[in-house]
PDB file of C-alpha atoms and ligand atoms in Angstrom:
ATOM      1  CA  LEU A   1     -26.020  -8.403   3.251  1.00 92.00           C
ATOM      2  CA  SER A   2     -24.802  -4.969   2.344  1.00 96.00           C
ATOM      3  CA  ILE A   3     -23.548  -2.997  -0.615  1.00 97.00           C
ATOM      4  CA  ILE A   4     -20.622  -0.812   0.321  1.00 96.00           C
ATOM      5  CA  ASP A   5     -18.561   1.828  -1.426  1.00 96.00           C
ATOM      6  CA  THR A   6     -14.904   1.014  -2.165  1.00 96.00           C
ATOM      7  CA  ALA A   7     -12.240   2.708  -0.073  1.00 96.00           C
ATOM      8  CA  ASN A   8     -10.285   3.749  -3.156  1.00 98.00           C
ATOM      9  CA  THR A   9     -11.070   5.721  -6.288  1.00 98.00           C
ATOM     10  CA  ILE A  10      -9.192   6.790  -9.424  1.00 98.00           C
ATOM     11  CA  ASP A  11      -9.454  10.134 -11.167  1.00 98.00           C
ATOM     12  CA  TYR A  12      -9.385   9.181 -14.868  1.00 96.00           C
ATOM     13  CA  SER A  13      -8.344  12.679 -15.926  1.00 96.00           C
ATOM     14  CA  ASN A  14      -4.892  12.443 -14.334  1.00 96.00           C
ATOM     15  CA  GLY A  15      -4.655   8.937 -12.839  1.00 97.00           C
ATOM     16  CA  GLU A  16      -4.694  10.154  -9.247  1.00 98.00           C
ATOM     17  CA  ILE A  17      -5.594   7.457  -6.733  1.00 98.00           C
ATOM     18  CA  LYS A  18      -7.436   8.418  -3.552  1.00 98.00           C
ATOM     19  CA  GLY A  19      -8.235   6.423  -0.454  1.00 98.00           C
ATOM     20  CA  GLU A  20      -6.312   4.071   1.793  1.00 98.00           C
ATOM     21  CA  SER A  21      -3.067   2.031   1.693  1.00 98.00           C
ATOM     22  CA  LEU A  22      -1.353   4.602  -0.503  1.00 98.00           C
ATOM     23  CA  ILE A  23       2.343   5.422  -0.704  1.00 98.00           C
ATOM     24  CA  ASN A  24       3.889   8.476  -2.356  1.00 98.00           C
ATOM     25  CA  ALA A  25       7.449   8.944  -3.521  1.00 98.00           C
ATOM     26  CA  THR A  26       9.062  12.066  -4.959  1.00 98.00           C
ATOM     27  CA  LYS A  27      12.211  11.672  -7.041  1.00 98.00           C
ATOM     28  CA  TYR A  28      14.542  14.665  -7.019  1.00 98.00           C
ATOM     29  CA  LEU A  29      17.363  15.137  -9.512  1.00 98.00           C
ATOM     30  CA  LYS A  30      19.926  14.605  -6.718  1.00 98.00           C
ATOM     31  CA  GLU A  31      18.603  11.054  -6.239  1.00 97.00           C
ATOM     32  CA  LEU A  32      19.237  10.236  -9.883  1.00 97.00           C
ATOM     33  CA  PRO A  33      23.002  10.280 -10.457  1.00 94.00           C
ATOM     34  CA  ASN A  34      24.309   8.122 -13.317  1.00 90.00           C
ATOM     35  CA  ILE A  35      20.975   8.277 -15.131  1.00 96.00           C
ATOM     36  CA  PHE A  36      21.670  11.192 -17.450  1.00 98.00           C
ATOM     37  CA  GLU A  37      24.708  11.206 -19.685  1.00 97.00           C
ATOM     38  CA  ASP A  38      25.514  14.934 -19.606  1.00 98.00           C
ATOM     39  CA  GLN A  39      27.313  15.330 -16.266  1.00 97.00           C
ATOM     40  CA  GLN A  40      27.854  19.066 -16.829  1.00 98.00           C
ATOM     41  CA  SER A  41      24.116  19.763 -17.294  1.00 98.00           C
ATOM     42  CA  PHE A  42      23.356  17.497 -14.331  1.00 98.00           C
ATOM     43  CA  GLU A  43      25.615  19.587 -12.111  1.00 98.00           C
ATOM     44  CA  ASN A  44      24.267  22.872 -13.491  1.00 98.00           C
ATOM     45  CA  THR A  45      20.651  21.972 -12.696  1.00 98.00           C
ATOM     46  CA  ASP A  46      18.998  22.501  -9.277  1.00 98.00           C
ATOM     47  CA  PRO A  47      19.536  19.216  -7.374  1.00 98.00           C
ATOM     48  CA  ASN A  48      16.153  19.728  -5.696  1.00 98.00           C
ATOM     49  CA  LYS A  49      14.279  19.788  -8.985  1.00 98.00           C
ATOM     50  CA  ILE A  50      11.481  17.207  -8.943  1.00 98.00           C
ATOM     51  CA  ILE A  51      11.847  14.862 -11.917  1.00 98.00           C
ATOM     52  CA  TYR A  52       9.016  12.406 -11.176  1.00 99.00           C
ATOM     53  CA  GLU A  53       6.491  11.306  -8.577  1.00 98.00           C
ATOM     54  CA  VAL A  54       5.111   7.848  -7.925  1.00 98.00           C
ATOM     55  CA  GLN A  55       1.895   7.029  -6.130  1.00 98.00           C
ATOM     56  CA  ALA A  56       0.823   3.466  -5.418  1.00 98.00           C
ATOM     57  CA  PHE A  57      -2.077   1.632  -3.852  1.00 98.00           C
ATOM     58  CA  LEU A  58      -0.597  -1.326  -1.962  1.00 98.00           C
ATOM     59  CA  PRO A  59      -3.605  -3.268  -0.648  1.00 98.00           C
ATOM     60  CA  VAL A  60      -1.365  -6.144   0.529  1.00 98.00           C
ATOM     61  CA  LYS A  61       2.131  -6.452   2.009  1.00 98.00           C
ATOM     62  CA  GLU A  62       5.059  -5.969  -0.347  1.00 97.00           C
ATOM     63  CA  GLY A  63       6.478  -9.343  -1.281  1.00 98.00           C
ATOM     64  CA  LEU A  64       3.221 -11.256  -0.802  1.00 98.00           C
ATOM     65  CA  GLU A  65       2.655 -13.811  -3.544  1.00 98.00           C
ATOM     66  CA  GLY A  66      -0.634 -13.537  -5.421  1.00 98.00           C
ATOM     67  CA  GLY A  67      -1.477  -9.888  -4.735  1.00 98.00           C
ATOM     68  CA  LEU A  68      -1.486  -6.891  -7.052  1.00 98.00           C
ATOM     69  CA  PHE A  69      -0.278  -3.308  -6.751  1.00 98.00           C
ATOM     70  CA  PHE A  70      -1.755  -0.367  -8.628  1.00 98.00           C
ATOM     71  CA  GLY A  71       0.215   2.784  -9.282  1.00 98.00           C
ATOM     72  CA  LYS A  72       0.496   6.076 -11.060  1.00 98.00           C
ATOM     73  CA  THR A  73       3.657   7.880 -12.127  1.00 99.00           C
ATOM     74  CA  ILE A  74       3.967  11.460 -13.306  1.00 98.00           C
ATOM     75  CA  ILE A  75       7.117  12.698 -15.015  1.00 99.00           C
ATOM     76  CA  TYR A  76       7.603  16.443 -15.355  1.00 98.00           C
ATOM     77  CA  PRO A  77       8.634  17.926 -18.701  1.00 98.00           C
ATOM     78  CA  GLY A  78      12.275  18.899 -19.053  1.00 98.00           C
ATOM     79  CA  LYS A  79      15.722  17.815 -20.135  1.00 98.00           C
ATOM     80  CA  ILE A  80      19.230  17.322 -18.780  1.00 98.00           C
ATOM     81  CA  GLY A  81      21.413  18.150 -21.748  1.00 98.00           C
ATOM     82  CA  ASP A  82      19.699  16.538 -24.734  1.00 98.00           C
ATOM     83  CA  GLU A  83      18.019  13.789 -22.656  1.00 98.00           C
ATOM     84  CA  TYR A  84      14.423  14.105 -21.515  1.00 98.00           C
ATOM     85  CA  PHE A  85      13.380  13.636 -17.884  1.00 98.00           C
ATOM     86  CA  MET A  86      12.934   9.917 -17.208  1.00 98.00           C
ATOM     87  CA  THR A  87      12.588   7.297 -14.494  1.00 98.00           C
ATOM     88  CA  LYS A  88      15.498   5.287 -13.083  1.00 98.00           C
ATOM     89  CA  GLY A  89      14.250   2.138 -14.772  1.00 98.00           C
ATOM     90  CA  HIS A  90      14.473  -1.391 -13.421  1.00 98.00           C
ATOM     91  CA  PHE A  91      14.125  -5.110 -13.903  1.00 98.00           C
ATOM     92  CA  HIS A  92      11.761  -6.804 -11.478  1.00 98.00           C
ATOM     93  CA  GLU A  93      13.496  -8.667  -8.638  1.00 98.00           C
ATOM     94  CA  LYS A  94      11.475 -11.784  -9.483  1.00 98.00           C
ATOM     95  CA  PRO A  95      12.258 -11.805 -13.172  1.00 93.00           C
ATOM     96  CA  ASP A  96       9.124 -13.584 -14.368  1.00 96.00           C
ATOM     97  CA  ARG A  97       6.719 -10.974 -12.974  1.00 98.00           C
ATOM     98  CA  GLY A  98       5.162  -8.860 -15.727  1.00 98.00           C
ATOM     99  CA  GLU A  99       3.392  -5.511 -15.572  1.00 98.00           C
ATOM    100  CA  PHE A 100       0.775  -3.409 -17.358  1.00 99.00           C
ATOM    101  CA  TYR A 101       1.307   0.298 -18.109  1.00 99.00           C
ATOM    102  CA  TRP A 102      -1.244   2.623 -19.700  1.00 98.00           C
ATOM    103  CA  GLY A 103      -0.873   6.215 -20.826  1.00 98.00           C
ATOM    104  CA  ILE A 104      -3.120   8.813 -19.152  1.00 98.00           C
ATOM    105  CA  GLN A 105      -1.741  12.291 -19.953  1.00 98.00           C
ATOM    106  CA  GLY A 106       0.990  13.645 -22.177  1.00 98.00           C
ATOM    107  CA  GLU A 107       3.446  12.114 -24.557  1.00 98.00           C
ATOM    108  CA  GLY A 108       6.131   9.611 -23.664  1.00 98.00           C
ATOM    109  CA  ILE A 109       8.339   6.701 -24.562  1.00 98.00           C
ATOM    110  CA  LEU A 110       8.507   3.361 -22.786  1.00 99.00           C
ATOM    111  CA  LEU A 111      12.064   2.085 -23.113  1.00 98.00           C
ATOM    112  CA  LEU A 112      12.370  -1.699 -22.861  1.00 98.00           C
ATOM    113  CA  MET A 113      15.429  -3.954 -22.677  1.00 98.00           C
ATOM    114  CA  ASP A 114      15.834  -7.722 -22.453  1.00 98.00           C
ATOM    115  CA  LYS A 115      18.544  -9.709 -20.605  1.00 97.00           C
ATOM    116  CA  ASN A 116      20.706  -9.737 -23.724  1.00 97.00           C
ATOM    117  CA  ARG A 117      20.621  -5.914 -23.682  1.00 98.00           C
ATOM    118  CA  ASN A 118      18.454  -5.606 -26.795  1.00 98.00           C
ATOM    119  CA  THR A 119      16.573  -2.315 -26.398  1.00 97.00           C
ATOM    120  CA  TRP A 120      13.381  -1.126 -28.097  1.00 98.00           C
ATOM    121  CA  ALA A 121      10.674   1.425 -27.346  1.00 98.00           C
ATOM    122  CA  GLU A 122       6.917   2.014 -27.426  1.00 98.00           C
ATOM    123  CA  LYS A 123       5.032   5.310 -27.779  1.00 98.00           C
ATOM    124  CA  MET A 124       2.964   6.361 -24.750  1.00 99.00           C
ATOM    125  CA  TYR A 125      -0.064   8.628 -25.080  1.00 98.00           C
ATOM    126  CA  PRO A 126      -3.501   8.890 -23.448  1.00 98.00           C
ATOM    127  CA  GLY A 127      -5.022   5.439 -23.977  1.00 98.00           C
ATOM    128  CA  SER A 128      -1.869   3.560 -25.004  1.00 99.00           C
ATOM    129  CA  LEU A 129      -1.701   0.137 -23.328  1.00 99.00           C
ATOM    130  CA  HIS A 130       1.572  -1.685 -22.693  1.00 99.00           C
ATOM    131  CA  TYR A 131       2.241  -5.234 -21.538  1.00 98.00           C
ATOM    132  CA  ILE A 132       5.732  -5.513 -20.087  1.00 98.00           C
ATOM    133  CA  ASN A 133       6.788  -9.132 -20.030  1.00 98.00           C
ATOM    134  CA  GLY A 134       8.707 -10.324 -16.955  1.00 97.00           C
ATOM    135  CA  HIS A 135      12.483 -10.353 -17.638  1.00 97.00           C
ATOM    136  CA  ILE A 136      12.197  -6.996 -19.441  1.00 98.00           C
ATOM    137  CA  ALA A 137      13.695  -3.821 -17.948  1.00 98.00           C
ATOM    138  CA  HIS A 138      11.447  -0.764 -18.227  1.00 98.00           C
ATOM    139  CA  ARG A 139      12.022   2.990 -18.087  1.00 98.00           C
ATOM    140  CA  THR A 140       9.609   5.808 -18.991  1.00 99.00           C
ATOM    141  CA  ILE A 141      10.550   9.106 -20.597  1.00 99.00           C
ATOM    142  CA  ASN A 142       8.559  12.329 -20.988  1.00 99.00           C
ATOM    143  CA  ILE A 143       9.107  13.638 -24.529  1.00 98.00           C
ATOM    144  CA  GLY A 144       6.345  16.267 -24.359  1.00 98.00           C
ATOM    145  CA  GLU A 145       5.993  19.799 -23.064  1.00 98.00           C
ATOM    146  CA  SER A 146       3.484  18.904 -20.347  1.00 98.00           C
ATOM    147  CA  ILE A 147       3.262  16.272 -17.620  1.00 98.00           C
ATOM    148  CA  LEU A 148       3.414  12.616 -18.658  1.00 98.00           C
ATOM    149  CA  SER A 149       1.172  10.522 -16.476  1.00 98.00           C
ATOM    150  CA  PHE A 150       0.634   6.778 -16.699  1.00 98.00           C
ATOM    151  CA  GLY A 151      -0.938   3.987 -14.698  1.00 98.00           C
ATOM    152  CA  ALA A 152       0.685   0.686 -13.744  1.00 98.00           C
ATOM    153  CA  CYS A 153      -0.395  -2.665 -12.306  1.00 98.00           C
ATOM    154  CA  TRP A 154       2.085  -5.313 -11.153  1.00 98.00           C
ATOM    155  CA  PRO A 155       2.312  -8.369  -8.859  1.00 98.00           C
ATOM    156  CA  SER A 156       2.938  -7.639  -5.182  1.00 98.00           C
ATOM    157  CA  ASP A 157       5.947  -9.977  -5.127  1.00 98.00           C
ATOM    158  CA  ALA A 158       7.655  -8.533  -8.239  1.00 98.00           C
ATOM    159  CA  GLY A 159      10.112  -6.320  -6.346  1.00 98.00           C
ATOM    160  CA  HIS A 160      12.617  -3.980  -8.026  1.00 98.00           C
ATOM    161  CA  ASN A 161      16.152  -4.618  -9.196  1.00 98.00           C
ATOM    162  CA  TYR A 162      17.661  -1.156  -9.777  1.00 98.00           C
ATOM    163  CA  GLN A 163      21.304  -2.235  -9.548  1.00 97.00           C
ATOM    164  CA  GLU A 164      21.628  -3.676 -13.038  1.00 96.00           C
ATOM    165  CA  ILE A 165      20.449  -0.430 -14.657  1.00 97.00           C
ATOM    166  CA  MET A 166      22.462   1.727 -12.217  1.00 96.00           C
ATOM    167  CA  ASP A 167      25.606  -0.191 -13.179  1.00 96.00           C
ATOM    168  CA  ASN A 168      25.126  -0.741 -16.897  1.00 96.00           C
ATOM    169  CA  GLY A 169      22.226   1.467 -18.010  1.00 97.00           C
ATOM    170  CA  PHE A 170      20.122   0.652 -21.065  1.00 98.00           C
ATOM    171  CA  SER A 171      21.874  -0.085 -24.364  1.00 98.00           C
ATOM    172  CA  ALA A 172      20.252   2.959 -25.978  1.00 98.00           C
ATOM    173  CA  ARG A 173      19.595   6.548 -24.932  1.00 98.00           C
ATOM    174  CA  LEU A 174      16.641   8.644 -26.051  1.00 98.00           C
ATOM    175  CA  LYS A 175      17.905  12.064 -27.087  1.00 98.00           C
ATOM    176  CA  GLU A 176      16.359  15.135 -28.615  1.00 98.00           C
ATOM    177  CA  ILE A 177      18.109  15.610 -31.939  1.00 97.00           C
ATOM    178  CA  LYS A 178      17.021  18.498 -34.175  1.00 97.00           C
ATOM    179  CA  GLY A 179      13.909  18.841 -32.046  1.00 95.00           C
ATOM    180  CA  LYS A 180      12.896  15.180 -32.348  1.00 97.00           C
ATOM    181  CA  PRO A 181      13.288  12.196 -30.010  1.00 98.00           C
ATOM    182  CA  GLN A 182      15.734   9.642 -31.369  1.00 98.00           C
ATOM    183  CA  LEU A 183      17.047   6.355 -29.944  1.00 98.00           C
ATOM    184  CA  ILE A 184      20.833   6.362 -29.953  1.00 97.00           C
ATOM    185  CA  PRO A 185      22.755   3.117 -29.313  1.00 97.00           C
ATOM    186  CA  VAL A 186      25.232   3.389 -26.448  1.00 95.00           C
ATOM    187  CA  ARG A 187      28.867   3.095 -27.654  1.00 81.00           C
TER     188      ARG A 187
HETATM  189  C1  6PG B   1       6.897  -0.813 -10.649  1.00 64.51           C
HETATM  190  C2  6PG B   1       6.454   0.055 -11.795  1.00 64.51           C
HETATM  191  C3  6PG B   1       6.349   1.563 -11.555  1.00 64.51           C
HETATM  192  C4  6PG B   1       7.710   2.274 -11.436  1.00 64.51           C
HETATM  193  C5  6PG B   1       7.603   3.800 -11.471  1.00 64.51           C
HETATM  194  C6  6PG B   1       8.922   4.546 -11.229  1.00 64.51           C
HETATM  195  O1  6PG B   1       7.400  -1.906 -10.926  1.00 64.51           O
HETATM  196  O2  6PG B   1       6.730  -0.444  -9.465  1.00 64.51           O
HETATM  197  O3  6PG B   1       7.207  -0.236 -12.922  1.00 64.51           O
HETATM  198  O4  6PG B   1       5.583   1.827 -10.418  1.00 64.51           O
HETATM  199  O5  6PG B   1       8.343   1.866 -10.257  1.00 64.51           O
HETATM  200  O6  6PG B   1       7.105   4.208 -12.717  1.00 64.51           O
HETATM  201  O7  6PG B   1       9.978   4.031 -11.988  1.00 64.51           O
HETATM  202  P1  6PG B   1      11.306   3.499 -11.263  1.00 64.51           P
HETATM  203  O8  6PG B   1      10.856   2.469 -10.273  1.00 64.51           O
HETATM  204  O9  6PG B   1      12.137   2.910 -12.343  1.00 64.51           O
HETATM  205  O10 6PG B   1      11.930   4.652 -10.579  1.00 64.51           O
HETATM  206 NI1   NI B   2       8.088  -2.312 -12.836  1.00 64.51          NI
END
């Protein structure tokens, strides 16, 4: 019998995960066409600007049923036109797989949309806790002047369906209007 230390740790101050079975992804502006509405501002901004970074602890194989993944996303502060830096957003490939998000640093908005394209949003802040039902598309947006960081936990067989959002977007856009974030219906 032995008592061992875990291979992985979390830094609660910023959500950083350390240890084994980690993946890191950096999302540059150039990888995010069709996300922001203002094409002119998109083209006038450095394509190599980092918009967000994802880190995830994948203790089991992607696609395995019954496992869990644990991640952290940071979104840098900034805007393209009047839209704040945000993630691509997605439905899960297996539509009944839910997810938890929790705010760690900064100020954000979790944009949610169901299959009928009804969109709503939740405030994210250090300590906010969000249950994202399966079937619900999710995108995160940094509305603050510092880094937004949040944690996530989701089933290892959830997968990502980016196509739907790439093609049709969300039915509302979060814009800064007179210095305040406002949800604007699309069309
Ligand atoms: C997931 C999570 C989360 C998400 C990142 C980046 O299902 O894996 O929702 O880890 O992937 O926050 O957002 P995008 O995947 O939309 O780029
Ligand atoms: Ni997800």
